[in-house]
């Protein structure tokens, strides 16, 4: 029986991008359904009644939510192609730790950088954003990818935020390339991979999306 | 074969530390629990060196290698000592267990924290929010003996230590979990009958005193 996979998503979401990327890296076909977050579909509300959020995927009728949980599910269900987590327990624990760090830090600081209601809030957000990017840059070290020689779980967790870098820089008044050159070099290396290039929207499009949202939130 | 060296940097009352202790006990792993003497004001050098990012307990040191973040630690313990398994073997059920562990991580501690820092009308609101979370979890448990099914599993390990603080929340909030969620309460009792859980339960009066002392420290009286 052929697998039936539907991904309920929202194109600018870095969390959605993680799942698109994991599926694409594994060569898995899926149906992409764009959600209108102002009017969530019945399918989304039924499939993710607890959080009512995207991304949510439905695999042969079974719903899975929370992007990192979805990526682990994809890695375990299709283990033969492009393994994302390392095989040893310690390596896996370190990957999960760093993906958790990205979850706790990068999204929130980035969001506050783009949508700060005051210069003070913006400055604080930028400072924190740079701090956490420098921490992950240090963790990358001299490796090609967080996964070592190949893209892995932490790369999938983090690289979607690269599509938001131009927005962070424009609204935060910072240059991530100057402050974290290795992270930018790493991200560009990831983008040379066709699956990554296919899964991440253009930085300009994300920037325009943020402009629209800032107007909506009354942030100028 | 040389023996594993397993050390847990610990704090007696931390539900996050207790998760790790229960997981290790379930796997029959001998370990040394090293209590942080002054977690608030004077963290040990070993803790700061082993967890430079978050500087928090618990930290598991397995043959010198540090693993941090309690849910990551429990996952590591489950994989490093595979038997008996805490997570189910099927990917979909594993994703469900991880989802509920994540829900517990995101909701339970903060909801409880809100109770002991609130008063008056605000307290009524946070009490309600807390009980709603417990009701959701009771719904997930359903008619099962444990969240893991017939056997104590991953979600049980993640959740049961938080319930040791419930007496404190009940005192502050003026409610009883048992009245509104009898099935959840029954699950708590079942877990606490297990030797590998019972031996790590801190005295509920001491927990309550700890919460009162913390209230003072943070000026939340």
Short mmCIF file of C-alpha atoms in Angstrom, two decimals:
data_model
loop_
_atom_site.label_atom_id
_atom_site.label_comp_id
_atom_site.label_asym_id
_atom_site.label_seq_id
_atom_site.Cartn_x
_atom_site.Cartn_y
_atom_site.Cartn_z
CA UNK A 1 0.00 0.00 0.00
CA UNK A 2 1.43 3.39 -0.94
CA UNK A 3 2.06 5.80 1.92
CA UNK A 4 -0.31 8.72 2.10
CA UNK A 5 1.25 11.81 3.66
CA UNK A 6 -0.34 15.22 4.01
CA UNK A 7 1.55 18.13 5.53
CA UNK A 8 -0.53 21.00 6.95
CA UNK A 9 1.78 23.97 6.88
CA UNK A 10 2.30 27.72 6.48
CA UNK A 11 4.99 28.70 4.01
CA UNK A 12 7.04 31.17 6.18
CA UNK A 13 7.10 28.87 9.21
CA UNK A 14 10.65 27.67 10.00
CA UNK A 15 9.03 24.77 11.85
CA UNK A 16 7.15 23.75 8.72
CA UNK A 17 10.36 24.09 6.70
CA UNK A 18 12.06 21.55 8.98
CA UNK A 19 9.45 18.93 8.10
CA UNK A 20 9.44 19.78 4.36
CA UNK A 21 13.22 19.42 4.43
CA UNK A 22 13.22 16.10 6.29
CA UNK A 23 10.66 14.62 3.88
CA UNK A 24 12.52 15.93 0.83
CA UNK A 25 15.92 14.70 2.06
CA UNK A 26 14.41 11.25 2.45
CA UNK A 27 12.81 11.39 -1.00
CA UNK A 28 9.31 11.00 0.41
CA UNK A 29 6.32 12.21 -1.62
CA UNK A 30 3.72 14.18 0.25
CA UNK A 31 0.75 16.48 -0.30
CA UNK A 32 1.37 20.02 0.88
CA UNK A 33 -1.64 21.94 2.19
CA UNK A 34 -1.25 25.62 2.94
CA UNK A 35 -3.22 26.70 6.01
CA UNK A 36 -4.87 30.07 6.48
CA UNK A 37 -3.93 30.67 10.12
CA UNK A 38 -6.79 33.16 10.55
CA UNK A 39 -9.21 30.43 9.56
CA UNK A 40 -7.73 27.06 10.45
CA UNK A 41 -9.07 24.09 8.54
CA UNK A 42 -11.24 21.43 10.15
CA UNK A 43 -8.53 18.94 9.28
CA UNK A 44 -5.91 20.88 11.24
CA UNK A 45 -8.18 21.36 14.25
CA UNK A 46 -9.08 17.68 14.22
CA UNK A 47 -5.49 16.49 13.69
CA UNK A 48 -3.89 18.79 16.28
CA UNK A 49 -6.66 19.60 18.78
CA UNK A 50 -4.21 20.32 21.62
CA UNK A 51 -2.08 23.05 20.03
CA UNK A 52 -4.03 23.73 16.80
CA UNK A 53 -0.75 24.60 15.13
CA UNK A 54 1.16 23.92 11.97
CA UNK A 55 3.11 21.98 10.98
CA UNK A 56 1.02 18.88 11.46
CA UNK A 57 1.39 15.84 9.28
CA UNK A 58 -1.03 13.01 8.67
CA UNK A 59 0.57 9.70 7.70
CA UNK A 60 -1.90 7.03 6.59
CA UNK A 61 -4.52 8.73 8.75
CA UNK A 62 -2.29 9.13 11.83
CA UNK A 63 -1.55 12.71 12.88
CA UNK A 64 1.87 13.79 14.18
CA UNK A 65 2.59 17.29 15.53
CA UNK A 66 5.49 19.37 16.85
CA UNK A 67 8.21 19.83 14.25
CA UNK A 68 11.13 18.10 16.00
CA UNK A 69 8.92 15.17 16.96
CA UNK A 70 7.81 14.98 13.32
CA UNK A 71 11.42 15.02 12.08
CA UNK A 72 12.32 12.18 14.49
CA UNK A 73 9.25 10.26 13.35
CA UNK A 74 10.28 10.69 9.70
CA UNK A 75 13.82 9.56 10.55
CA UNK A 76 12.54 6.43 12.33
CA UNK A 77 9.85 5.52 9.81
CA UNK A 78 12.19 5.82 6.81
CA UNK A 79 15.50 4.80 8.35
CA UNK A 80 17.27 3.62 5.22
CA UNK A 81 17.68 6.92 3.38
CA UNK A 82 19.71 9.88 4.69
CA UNK A 83 19.78 9.14 8.40
CA UNK A 84 19.36 12.38 10.32
CA UNK A 85 20.20 11.32 13.86
CA UNK A 86 23.51 9.55 14.58
CA UNK A 87 23.34 5.88 15.48
CA UNK A 88 25.02 6.03 18.92
CA UNK A 89 23.00 7.09 21.98
CA UNK A 90 25.46 9.79 23.08
CA UNK A 91 25.55 11.38 19.60
CA UNK A 92 21.76 11.28 19.49
CA UNK A 93 21.51 12.95 22.90
CA UNK A 94 23.81 15.76 21.78
CA UNK A 95 21.80 16.30 18.59
CA UNK A 96 18.58 16.44 20.59
CA UNK A 97 20.15 18.86 23.09
CA UNK A 98 21.19 21.29 20.35
CA UNK A 99 17.90 21.06 18.47
CA UNK A 100 16.19 21.82 21.79
CA UNK A 101 18.53 24.83 22.24
CA UNK A 102 17.57 26.13 18.79
CA UNK A 103 13.89 25.69 19.71
CA UNK A 104 14.22 27.52 23.01
CA UNK A 105 16.33 30.41 21.75
CA UNK A 106 16.52 31.20 18.05
CA UNK A 107 12.83 31.48 17.14
CA UNK A 108 11.90 33.64 20.11
CA UNK A 109 14.82 36.08 19.80
CA UNK A 110 14.29 36.28 16.05
CA UNK A 111 10.59 36.97 16.41
CA UNK A 112 11.22 39.69 18.98
CA UNK A 113 13.85 41.23 16.70
CA UNK A 114 11.35 41.51 13.86
CA UNK A 115 8.35 42.60 15.88
CA UNK A 116 9.85 44.64 18.74
CA UNK A 117 7.45 47.29 20.00
CA UNK A 118 10.22 49.60 21.24
CA UNK A 119 13.89 50.27 20.44
CA UNK A 120 14.81 48.88 23.88
CA UNK A 121 12.95 45.65 23.21
CA UNK A 122 14.57 45.42 19.79
CA UNK A 123 18.08 46.00 21.12
CA UNK A 124 17.62 43.36 23.82
CA UNK A 125 16.30 40.87 21.26
CA UNK A 126 19.21 41.50 18.86
CA UNK A 127 21.74 41.05 21.66
CA UNK A 128 20.17 37.71 22.66
CA UNK A 129 19.86 36.57 19.05
CA UNK A 130 23.55 37.19 18.40
CA UNK A 131 24.49 35.45 21.65
CA UNK A 132 22.63 32.29 20.74
CA UNK A 133 23.86 32.29 17.12
CA UNK A 134 27.42 32.58 18.44
CA UNK A 135 26.82 29.66 20.79
CA UNK A 136 25.63 27.45 17.93
CA UNK A 137 28.48 28.72 15.75
CA UNK A 138 30.89 27.55 18.43
CA UNK A 139 29.16 24.17 18.51
CA UNK A 140 29.53 23.87 14.71
CA UNK A 141 33.27 24.50 15.05
CA UNK A 142 35.18 23.40 11.99
CA UNK A 143 32.63 20.80 10.94
CA UNK A 144 31.01 20.99 7.52
CA UNK A 145 27.61 20.44 9.09
CA UNK A 146 26.30 19.95 12.62
CA UNK A 147 25.78 16.35 11.50
CA UNK A 148 29.49 16.06 10.62
CA UNK A 149 30.16 15.17 6.98
CA UNK A 150 26.48 15.17 6.09
CA UNK A 151 23.36 17.15 6.94
CA UNK A 152 21.81 15.90 10.15
CA UNK A 153 19.12 16.56 12.72
CA UNK A 154 20.52 19.83 14.06
CA UNK A 155 21.11 21.15 10.53
CA UNK A 156 17.46 20.44 9.75
CA UNK A 157 16.40 22.12 13.01
CA UNK A 158 18.41 25.29 12.39
CA UNK A 159 18.80 25.97 8.66
CA UNK A 160 15.17 27.13 8.14
CA UNK A 161 15.96 30.19 10.26
CA UNK A 162 18.49 31.21 7.60
CA UNK A 163 15.59 32.21 5.37
CA UNK A 164 14.67 34.73 8.10
CA UNK A 165 18.20 36.22 8.40
CA UNK A 166 17.60 39.10 6.00
CA UNK A 167 14.47 40.06 7.98
CA UNK A 168 16.40 39.84 11.29
CA UNK A 169 19.19 41.98 9.82
CA UNK A 170 16.89 44.60 8.31
CA UNK A 171 14.69 45.10 11.35
CA UNK A 172 17.38 44.44 13.92
CA UNK A 173 20.03 46.60 12.34
CA UNK A 174 22.71 43.92 12.45
CA UNK A 175 24.88 41.94 10.07
CA UNK A 176 24.80 38.24 10.85
CA UNK A 177 27.47 37.66 8.18
CA UNK A 178 29.88 39.94 10.06
CA UNK A 179 29.02 38.66 13.54
CA UNK A 180 28.66 34.94 12.74
CA UNK A 181 30.50 34.28 9.46
CA UNK A 182 30.78 30.53 10.03
CA UNK A 183 27.02 30.17 10.50
CA UNK A 184 26.34 32.05 7.27
CA UNK A 185 28.96 29.93 5.46
CA UNK A 186 27.36 26.78 6.90
CA UNK A 187 23.89 27.89 5.77
CA UNK A 188 25.11 28.59 2.23
CA UNK A 189 26.76 25.18 2.20
CA UNK A 190 23.41 23.63 3.19
CA UNK A 191 21.65 25.53 0.42
CA UNK A 192 23.92 23.86 -2.15
CA UNK A 193 21.92 20.75 -1.32
CA UNK A 194 18.94 20.61 -3.69
CA UNK A 195 16.56 19.41 -0.96
CA UNK A 196 17.41 22.39 1.22
CA UNK A 197 17.10 24.85 -1.66
CA UNK A 198 13.67 23.40 -2.49
CA UNK A 199 12.42 23.54 1.10
CA UNK A 200 13.42 27.07 2.11
CA UNK A 201 11.67 30.17 0.78
CA UNK A 202 13.70 33.09 -0.50
CA UNK A 203 14.95 35.57 2.15
CA UNK A 204 13.34 38.44 0.23
CA UNK A 205 9.92 36.75 0.37
CA UNK A 206 10.23 36.28 4.15
CA UNK A 207 11.26 39.93 4.50
CA UNK A 208 8.16 41.04 2.58
CA UNK A 209 6.02 38.76 4.75
CA UNK A 210 7.44 40.39 7.90
CA UNK A 211 6.75 43.87 6.44
CA UNK A 212 3.11 42.89 5.96
CA UNK A 213 2.84 41.40 9.45
CA UNK A 214 4.48 44.44 11.07
CA UNK A 215 1.84 46.68 9.45
CA UNK A 216 -0.85 44.31 10.71
CA UNK A 217 0.51 44.38 14.27
CA UNK A 218 0.93 48.16 14.12
CA UNK A 219 4.71 47.96 14.54
CA UNK A 220 6.68 50.52 12.60
CA UNK B 1 34.31 -5.34 31.05
CA UNK B 2 34.91 -2.28 33.18
CA UNK B 3 31.99 -0.91 35.13
CA UNK B 4 30.07 2.14 33.91
CA UNK B 5 30.55 5.29 35.92
CA UNK B 6 27.20 7.03 36.19
CA UNK B 7 26.86 10.26 38.13
CA UNK B 8 23.77 12.45 38.31
CA UNK B 9 24.21 16.09 39.29
CA UNK B 10 21.08 16.51 41.29
CA UNK B 11 18.83 18.63 43.46
CA UNK B 12 16.59 16.71 45.85
CA UNK B 13 13.32 18.48 45.10
CA UNK B 14 13.73 18.97 41.34
CA UNK B 15 11.13 16.98 39.37
CA UNK B 16 13.53 17.11 36.43
CA UNK B 17 16.26 15.35 38.44
CA UNK B 18 13.79 12.78 39.75
CA UNK B 19 12.84 11.89 36.15
CA UNK B 20 16.43 10.82 35.54
CA UNK B 21 16.68 8.88 38.81
CA UNK B 22 13.50 6.92 38.10
CA UNK B 23 14.70 6.13 34.56
CA UNK B 24 18.06 4.87 35.84
CA UNK B 25 16.38 2.77 38.53
CA UNK B 26 13.95 1.26 36.01
CA UNK B 27 16.97 0.16 33.97
CA UNK B 28 18.72 -1.28 37.01
CA UNK B 29 21.66 1.13 36.56
CA UNK B 30 23.74 1.91 39.62
CA UNK B 31 24.48 5.59 39.90
CA UNK B 32 25.79 8.22 42.26
CA UNK B 33 23.45 11.15 42.90
CA UNK B 34 25.51 14.22 43.69
CA UNK B 35 23.42 16.84 45.38
CA UNK B 36 24.15 20.47 44.52
CA UNK B 37 24.64 22.04 47.95
CA UNK B 38 23.63 25.58 46.97
CA UNK B 39 21.93 25.57 43.61
CA UNK B 40 20.71 29.15 43.76
CA UNK B 41 23.85 30.96 44.82
CA UNK B 42 26.87 28.73 44.41
CA UNK B 43 26.74 26.12 41.66
CA UNK B 44 29.51 23.54 41.73
CA UNK B 45 32.40 23.76 39.28
CA UNK B 46 31.47 20.34 37.95
CA UNK B 47 27.95 21.54 37.13
CA UNK B 48 29.19 24.71 35.43
CA UNK B 49 31.74 22.71 33.43
CA UNK B 50 29.28 19.94 32.49
CA UNK B 51 26.37 22.22 31.56
CA UNK B 52 27.92 25.52 30.51
CA UNK B 53 24.94 26.41 28.31
CA UNK B 54 22.07 26.21 30.81
CA UNK B 55 23.99 25.72 34.12
CA UNK B 56 21.09 23.60 35.42
CA UNK B 57 20.48 20.24 37.03
CA UNK B 58 20.01 17.47 36.23
CA UNK B 59 23.17 16.56 34.34
CA UNK B 60 23.99 12.92 33.68
CA UNK B 61 27.69 12.08 33.52
CA UNK B 62 28.17 8.69 31.89
CA UNK B 63 31.83 7.67 31.85
CA UNK B 64 32.70 11.37 31.90
CA UNK B 65 30.37 12.40 29.07
CA UNK B 66 27.73 14.97 30.01
CA UNK B 67 24.11 14.80 28.92
CA UNK B 68 21.83 17.73 29.83
CA UNK B 69 18.09 18.53 29.73
CA UNK B 70 15.97 15.98 31.59
CA UNK B 71 13.85 14.77 28.64
CA UNK B 72 17.04 14.32 26.57
CA UNK B 73 18.61 12.50 29.54
CA UNK B 74 15.66 10.10 29.89
CA UNK B 75 15.80 9.44 26.13
CA UNK B 76 19.53 8.76 26.40
CA UNK B 77 19.04 6.39 29.34
CA UNK B 78 16.38 4.53 27.34
CA UNK B 79 18.77 4.08 24.41
CA UNK B 80 22.01 3.42 26.32
CA UNK B 81 20.33 0.72 28.44
CA UNK B 82 17.60 -0.53 26.11
CA UNK B 83 15.91 -3.01 28.40
CA UNK B 84 13.23 -2.66 29.69
CA UNK B 85 12.14 -0.11 27.07
CA UNK B 86 10.53 3.12 28.26
CA UNK B 87 9.49 4.29 24.81
CA UNK B 88 7.28 1.99 22.71
CA UNK B 89 8.89 0.29 19.72
CA UNK B 90 6.57 1.54 16.95
CA UNK B 91 7.48 4.97 15.45
CA UNK B 92 3.94 6.33 15.63
CA UNK B 93 3.49 5.42 19.28
CA UNK B 94 6.94 6.83 20.02
CA UNK B 95 5.91 10.12 18.41
CA UNK B 96 2.77 10.16 20.56
CA UNK B 97 4.80 9.52 23.73
CA UNK B 98 7.24 12.31 22.77
CA UNK B 99 4.32 14.63 22.03
CA UNK B 100 2.86 14.13 25.50
CA UNK B 101 6.29 14.46 27.17
CA UNK B 102 6.68 17.75 25.29
CA UNK B 103 3.18 18.85 26.40
CA UNK B 104 4.09 18.07 30.02
CA UNK B 105 7.38 19.98 29.61
CA UNK B 106 5.61 23.02 28.17
CA UNK B 107 2.66 23.13 30.54
CA UNK B 108 2.82 21.42 33.92
CA UNK B 109 5.72 23.14 35.69
CA UNK B 110 4.72 26.65 34.56
CA UNK B 111 1.07 26.12 35.50
CA UNK B 112 2.13 25.00 38.95
CA UNK B 113 4.56 27.92 39.27
CA UNK B 114 1.69 30.26 38.46
CA UNK B 115 -0.29 28.86 41.40
CA UNK B 116 2.34 29.51 43.99
CA UNK B 117 3.04 33.00 42.77
CA UNK B 118 -0.60 34.15 42.49
CA UNK B 119 -3.28 35.39 44.84
CA UNK B 120 -6.90 36.55 44.84
CA UNK B 121 -8.77 36.54 41.54
CA UNK B 122 -5.64 35.67 39.61
CA UNK B 123 -5.27 32.53 41.72
CA UNK B 124 -8.74 31.31 40.67
CA UNK B 125 -7.76 31.69 37.01
CA UNK B 126 -4.47 29.84 37.34
CA UNK B 127 -6.05 27.09 39.42
CA UNK B 128 -8.52 26.50 36.61
CA UNK B 129 -5.76 26.47 33.99
CA UNK B 130 -3.78 23.95 36.04
CA UNK B 131 -6.74 21.62 36.44
CA UNK B 132 -7.51 21.85 32.72
CA UNK B 133 -4.02 20.55 31.98
CA UNK B 134 -4.46 17.69 34.46
CA UNK B 135 -7.82 16.86 32.85
CA UNK B 136 -6.23 16.70 29.40
CA UNK B 137 -3.62 14.29 30.76
CA UNK B 138 -6.33 12.26 32.50
CA UNK B 139 -8.05 12.00 29.12
CA UNK B 140 -4.85 10.73 27.52
CA UNK B 141 -4.46 8.12 30.26
CA UNK B 142 -8.00 6.91 29.67
CA UNK B 143 -8.55 3.41 31.08
CA UNK B 144 -4.88 2.47 30.87
CA UNK B 145 -2.93 1.44 33.95
CA UNK B 146 -0.06 3.71 32.95
CA UNK B 147 0.55 6.18 30.13
CA UNK B 148 2.87 3.48 28.79
CA UNK B 149 -0.02 0.99 28.73
CA UNK B 150 0.37 -2.06 30.94
CA UNK B 151 3.86 -0.97 31.89
CA UNK B 152 5.36 2.18 33.36
CA UNK B 153 6.88 4.04 30.43
CA UNK B 154 8.40 7.24 29.09
CA UNK B 155 5.48 9.57 29.73
CA UNK B 156 4.96 8.14 33.23
CA UNK B 157 8.65 8.81 33.99
CA UNK B 158 8.41 12.38 32.68
CA UNK B 159 5.18 13.21 34.53
CA UNK B 160 5.13 11.47 37.91
CA UNK B 161 7.88 13.63 39.54
CA UNK B 162 5.82 16.78 38.94
CA UNK B 163 3.00 15.30 41.01
CA UNK B 164 5.22 15.41 44.10
CA UNK B 165 4.70 19.18 44.06
CA UNK B 166 0.91 18.87 43.73
CA UNK B 167 0.35 18.84 47.49
CA UNK B 168 2.04 22.25 47.64
CA UNK B 169 -0.09 23.58 44.78
CA UNK B 170 -3.22 22.22 46.45
CA UNK B 171 -2.32 24.01 49.69
CA UNK B 172 -1.69 27.32 47.94
CA UNK B 173 -4.59 26.98 45.55
CA UNK B 174 -7.19 25.54 47.87
CA UNK B 175 -8.21 22.62 45.67
CA UNK B 176 -7.68 18.87 45.45
CA UNK B 177 -6.62 17.07 42.28
CA UNK B 178 -8.37 13.89 43.50
CA UNK B 179 -11.77 15.62 43.59
CA UNK B 180 -11.66 16.74 39.97
CA UNK B 181 -9.47 14.03 38.42
CA UNK B 182 -9.95 10.75 40.31
CA UNK B 183 -8.46 8.60 37.53
CA UNK B 184 -5.35 10.76 37.40
CA UNK B 185 -5.09 10.55 41.17
CA UNK B 186 -5.40 6.75 41.01
CA UNK B 187 -2.58 6.67 38.43
CA UNK B 188 -0.42 8.76 40.79
CA UNK B 189 -1.01 6.24 43.58
CA UNK B 190 -0.22 3.30 41.28
CA UNK B 191 3.08 4.89 40.27
CA UNK B 192 4.02 5.71 43.84
CA UNK B 193 3.55 2.04 44.78
CA UNK B 194 6.41 1.16 42.42
CA UNK B 195 9.67 0.79 44.31
CA UNK B 196 11.64 2.65 41.62
CA UNK B 197 9.37 5.66 42.06
CA UNK B 198 8.71 5.44 45.82
CA UNK B 199 12.38 5.62 46.75
CA UNK B 200 12.75 9.02 45.10
CA UNK B 201 9.60 10.72 46.40
CA UNK B 202 10.59 13.71 48.52
CA UNK B 203 8.56 14.27 51.66
CA UNK B 204 5.53 16.36 50.63
CA UNK B 205 5.74 18.55 53.75
CA UNK B 206 9.41 19.29 52.97
CA UNK B 207 8.43 20.15 49.38
CA UNK B 208 5.74 22.50 50.66
CA UNK B 209 8.23 24.15 53.04
CA UNK B 210 10.66 24.48 50.13
CA UNK B 211 7.99 26.18 48.00
CA UNK B 212 7.16 28.57 50.87
CA UNK B 213 10.85 29.40 51.30
CA UNK B 214 11.21 30.08 47.56
CA UNK B 215 8.18 32.38 47.72
CA UNK B 216 10.03 34.42 50.36
CA UNK B 217 13.29 34.47 48.37
CA UNK B 218 11.50 35.81 45.29
CA UNK B 219 9.38 38.23 47.33
CA UNK B 220 6.16 36.51 46.33
CA UNK B 221 4.47 36.57 49.73
#
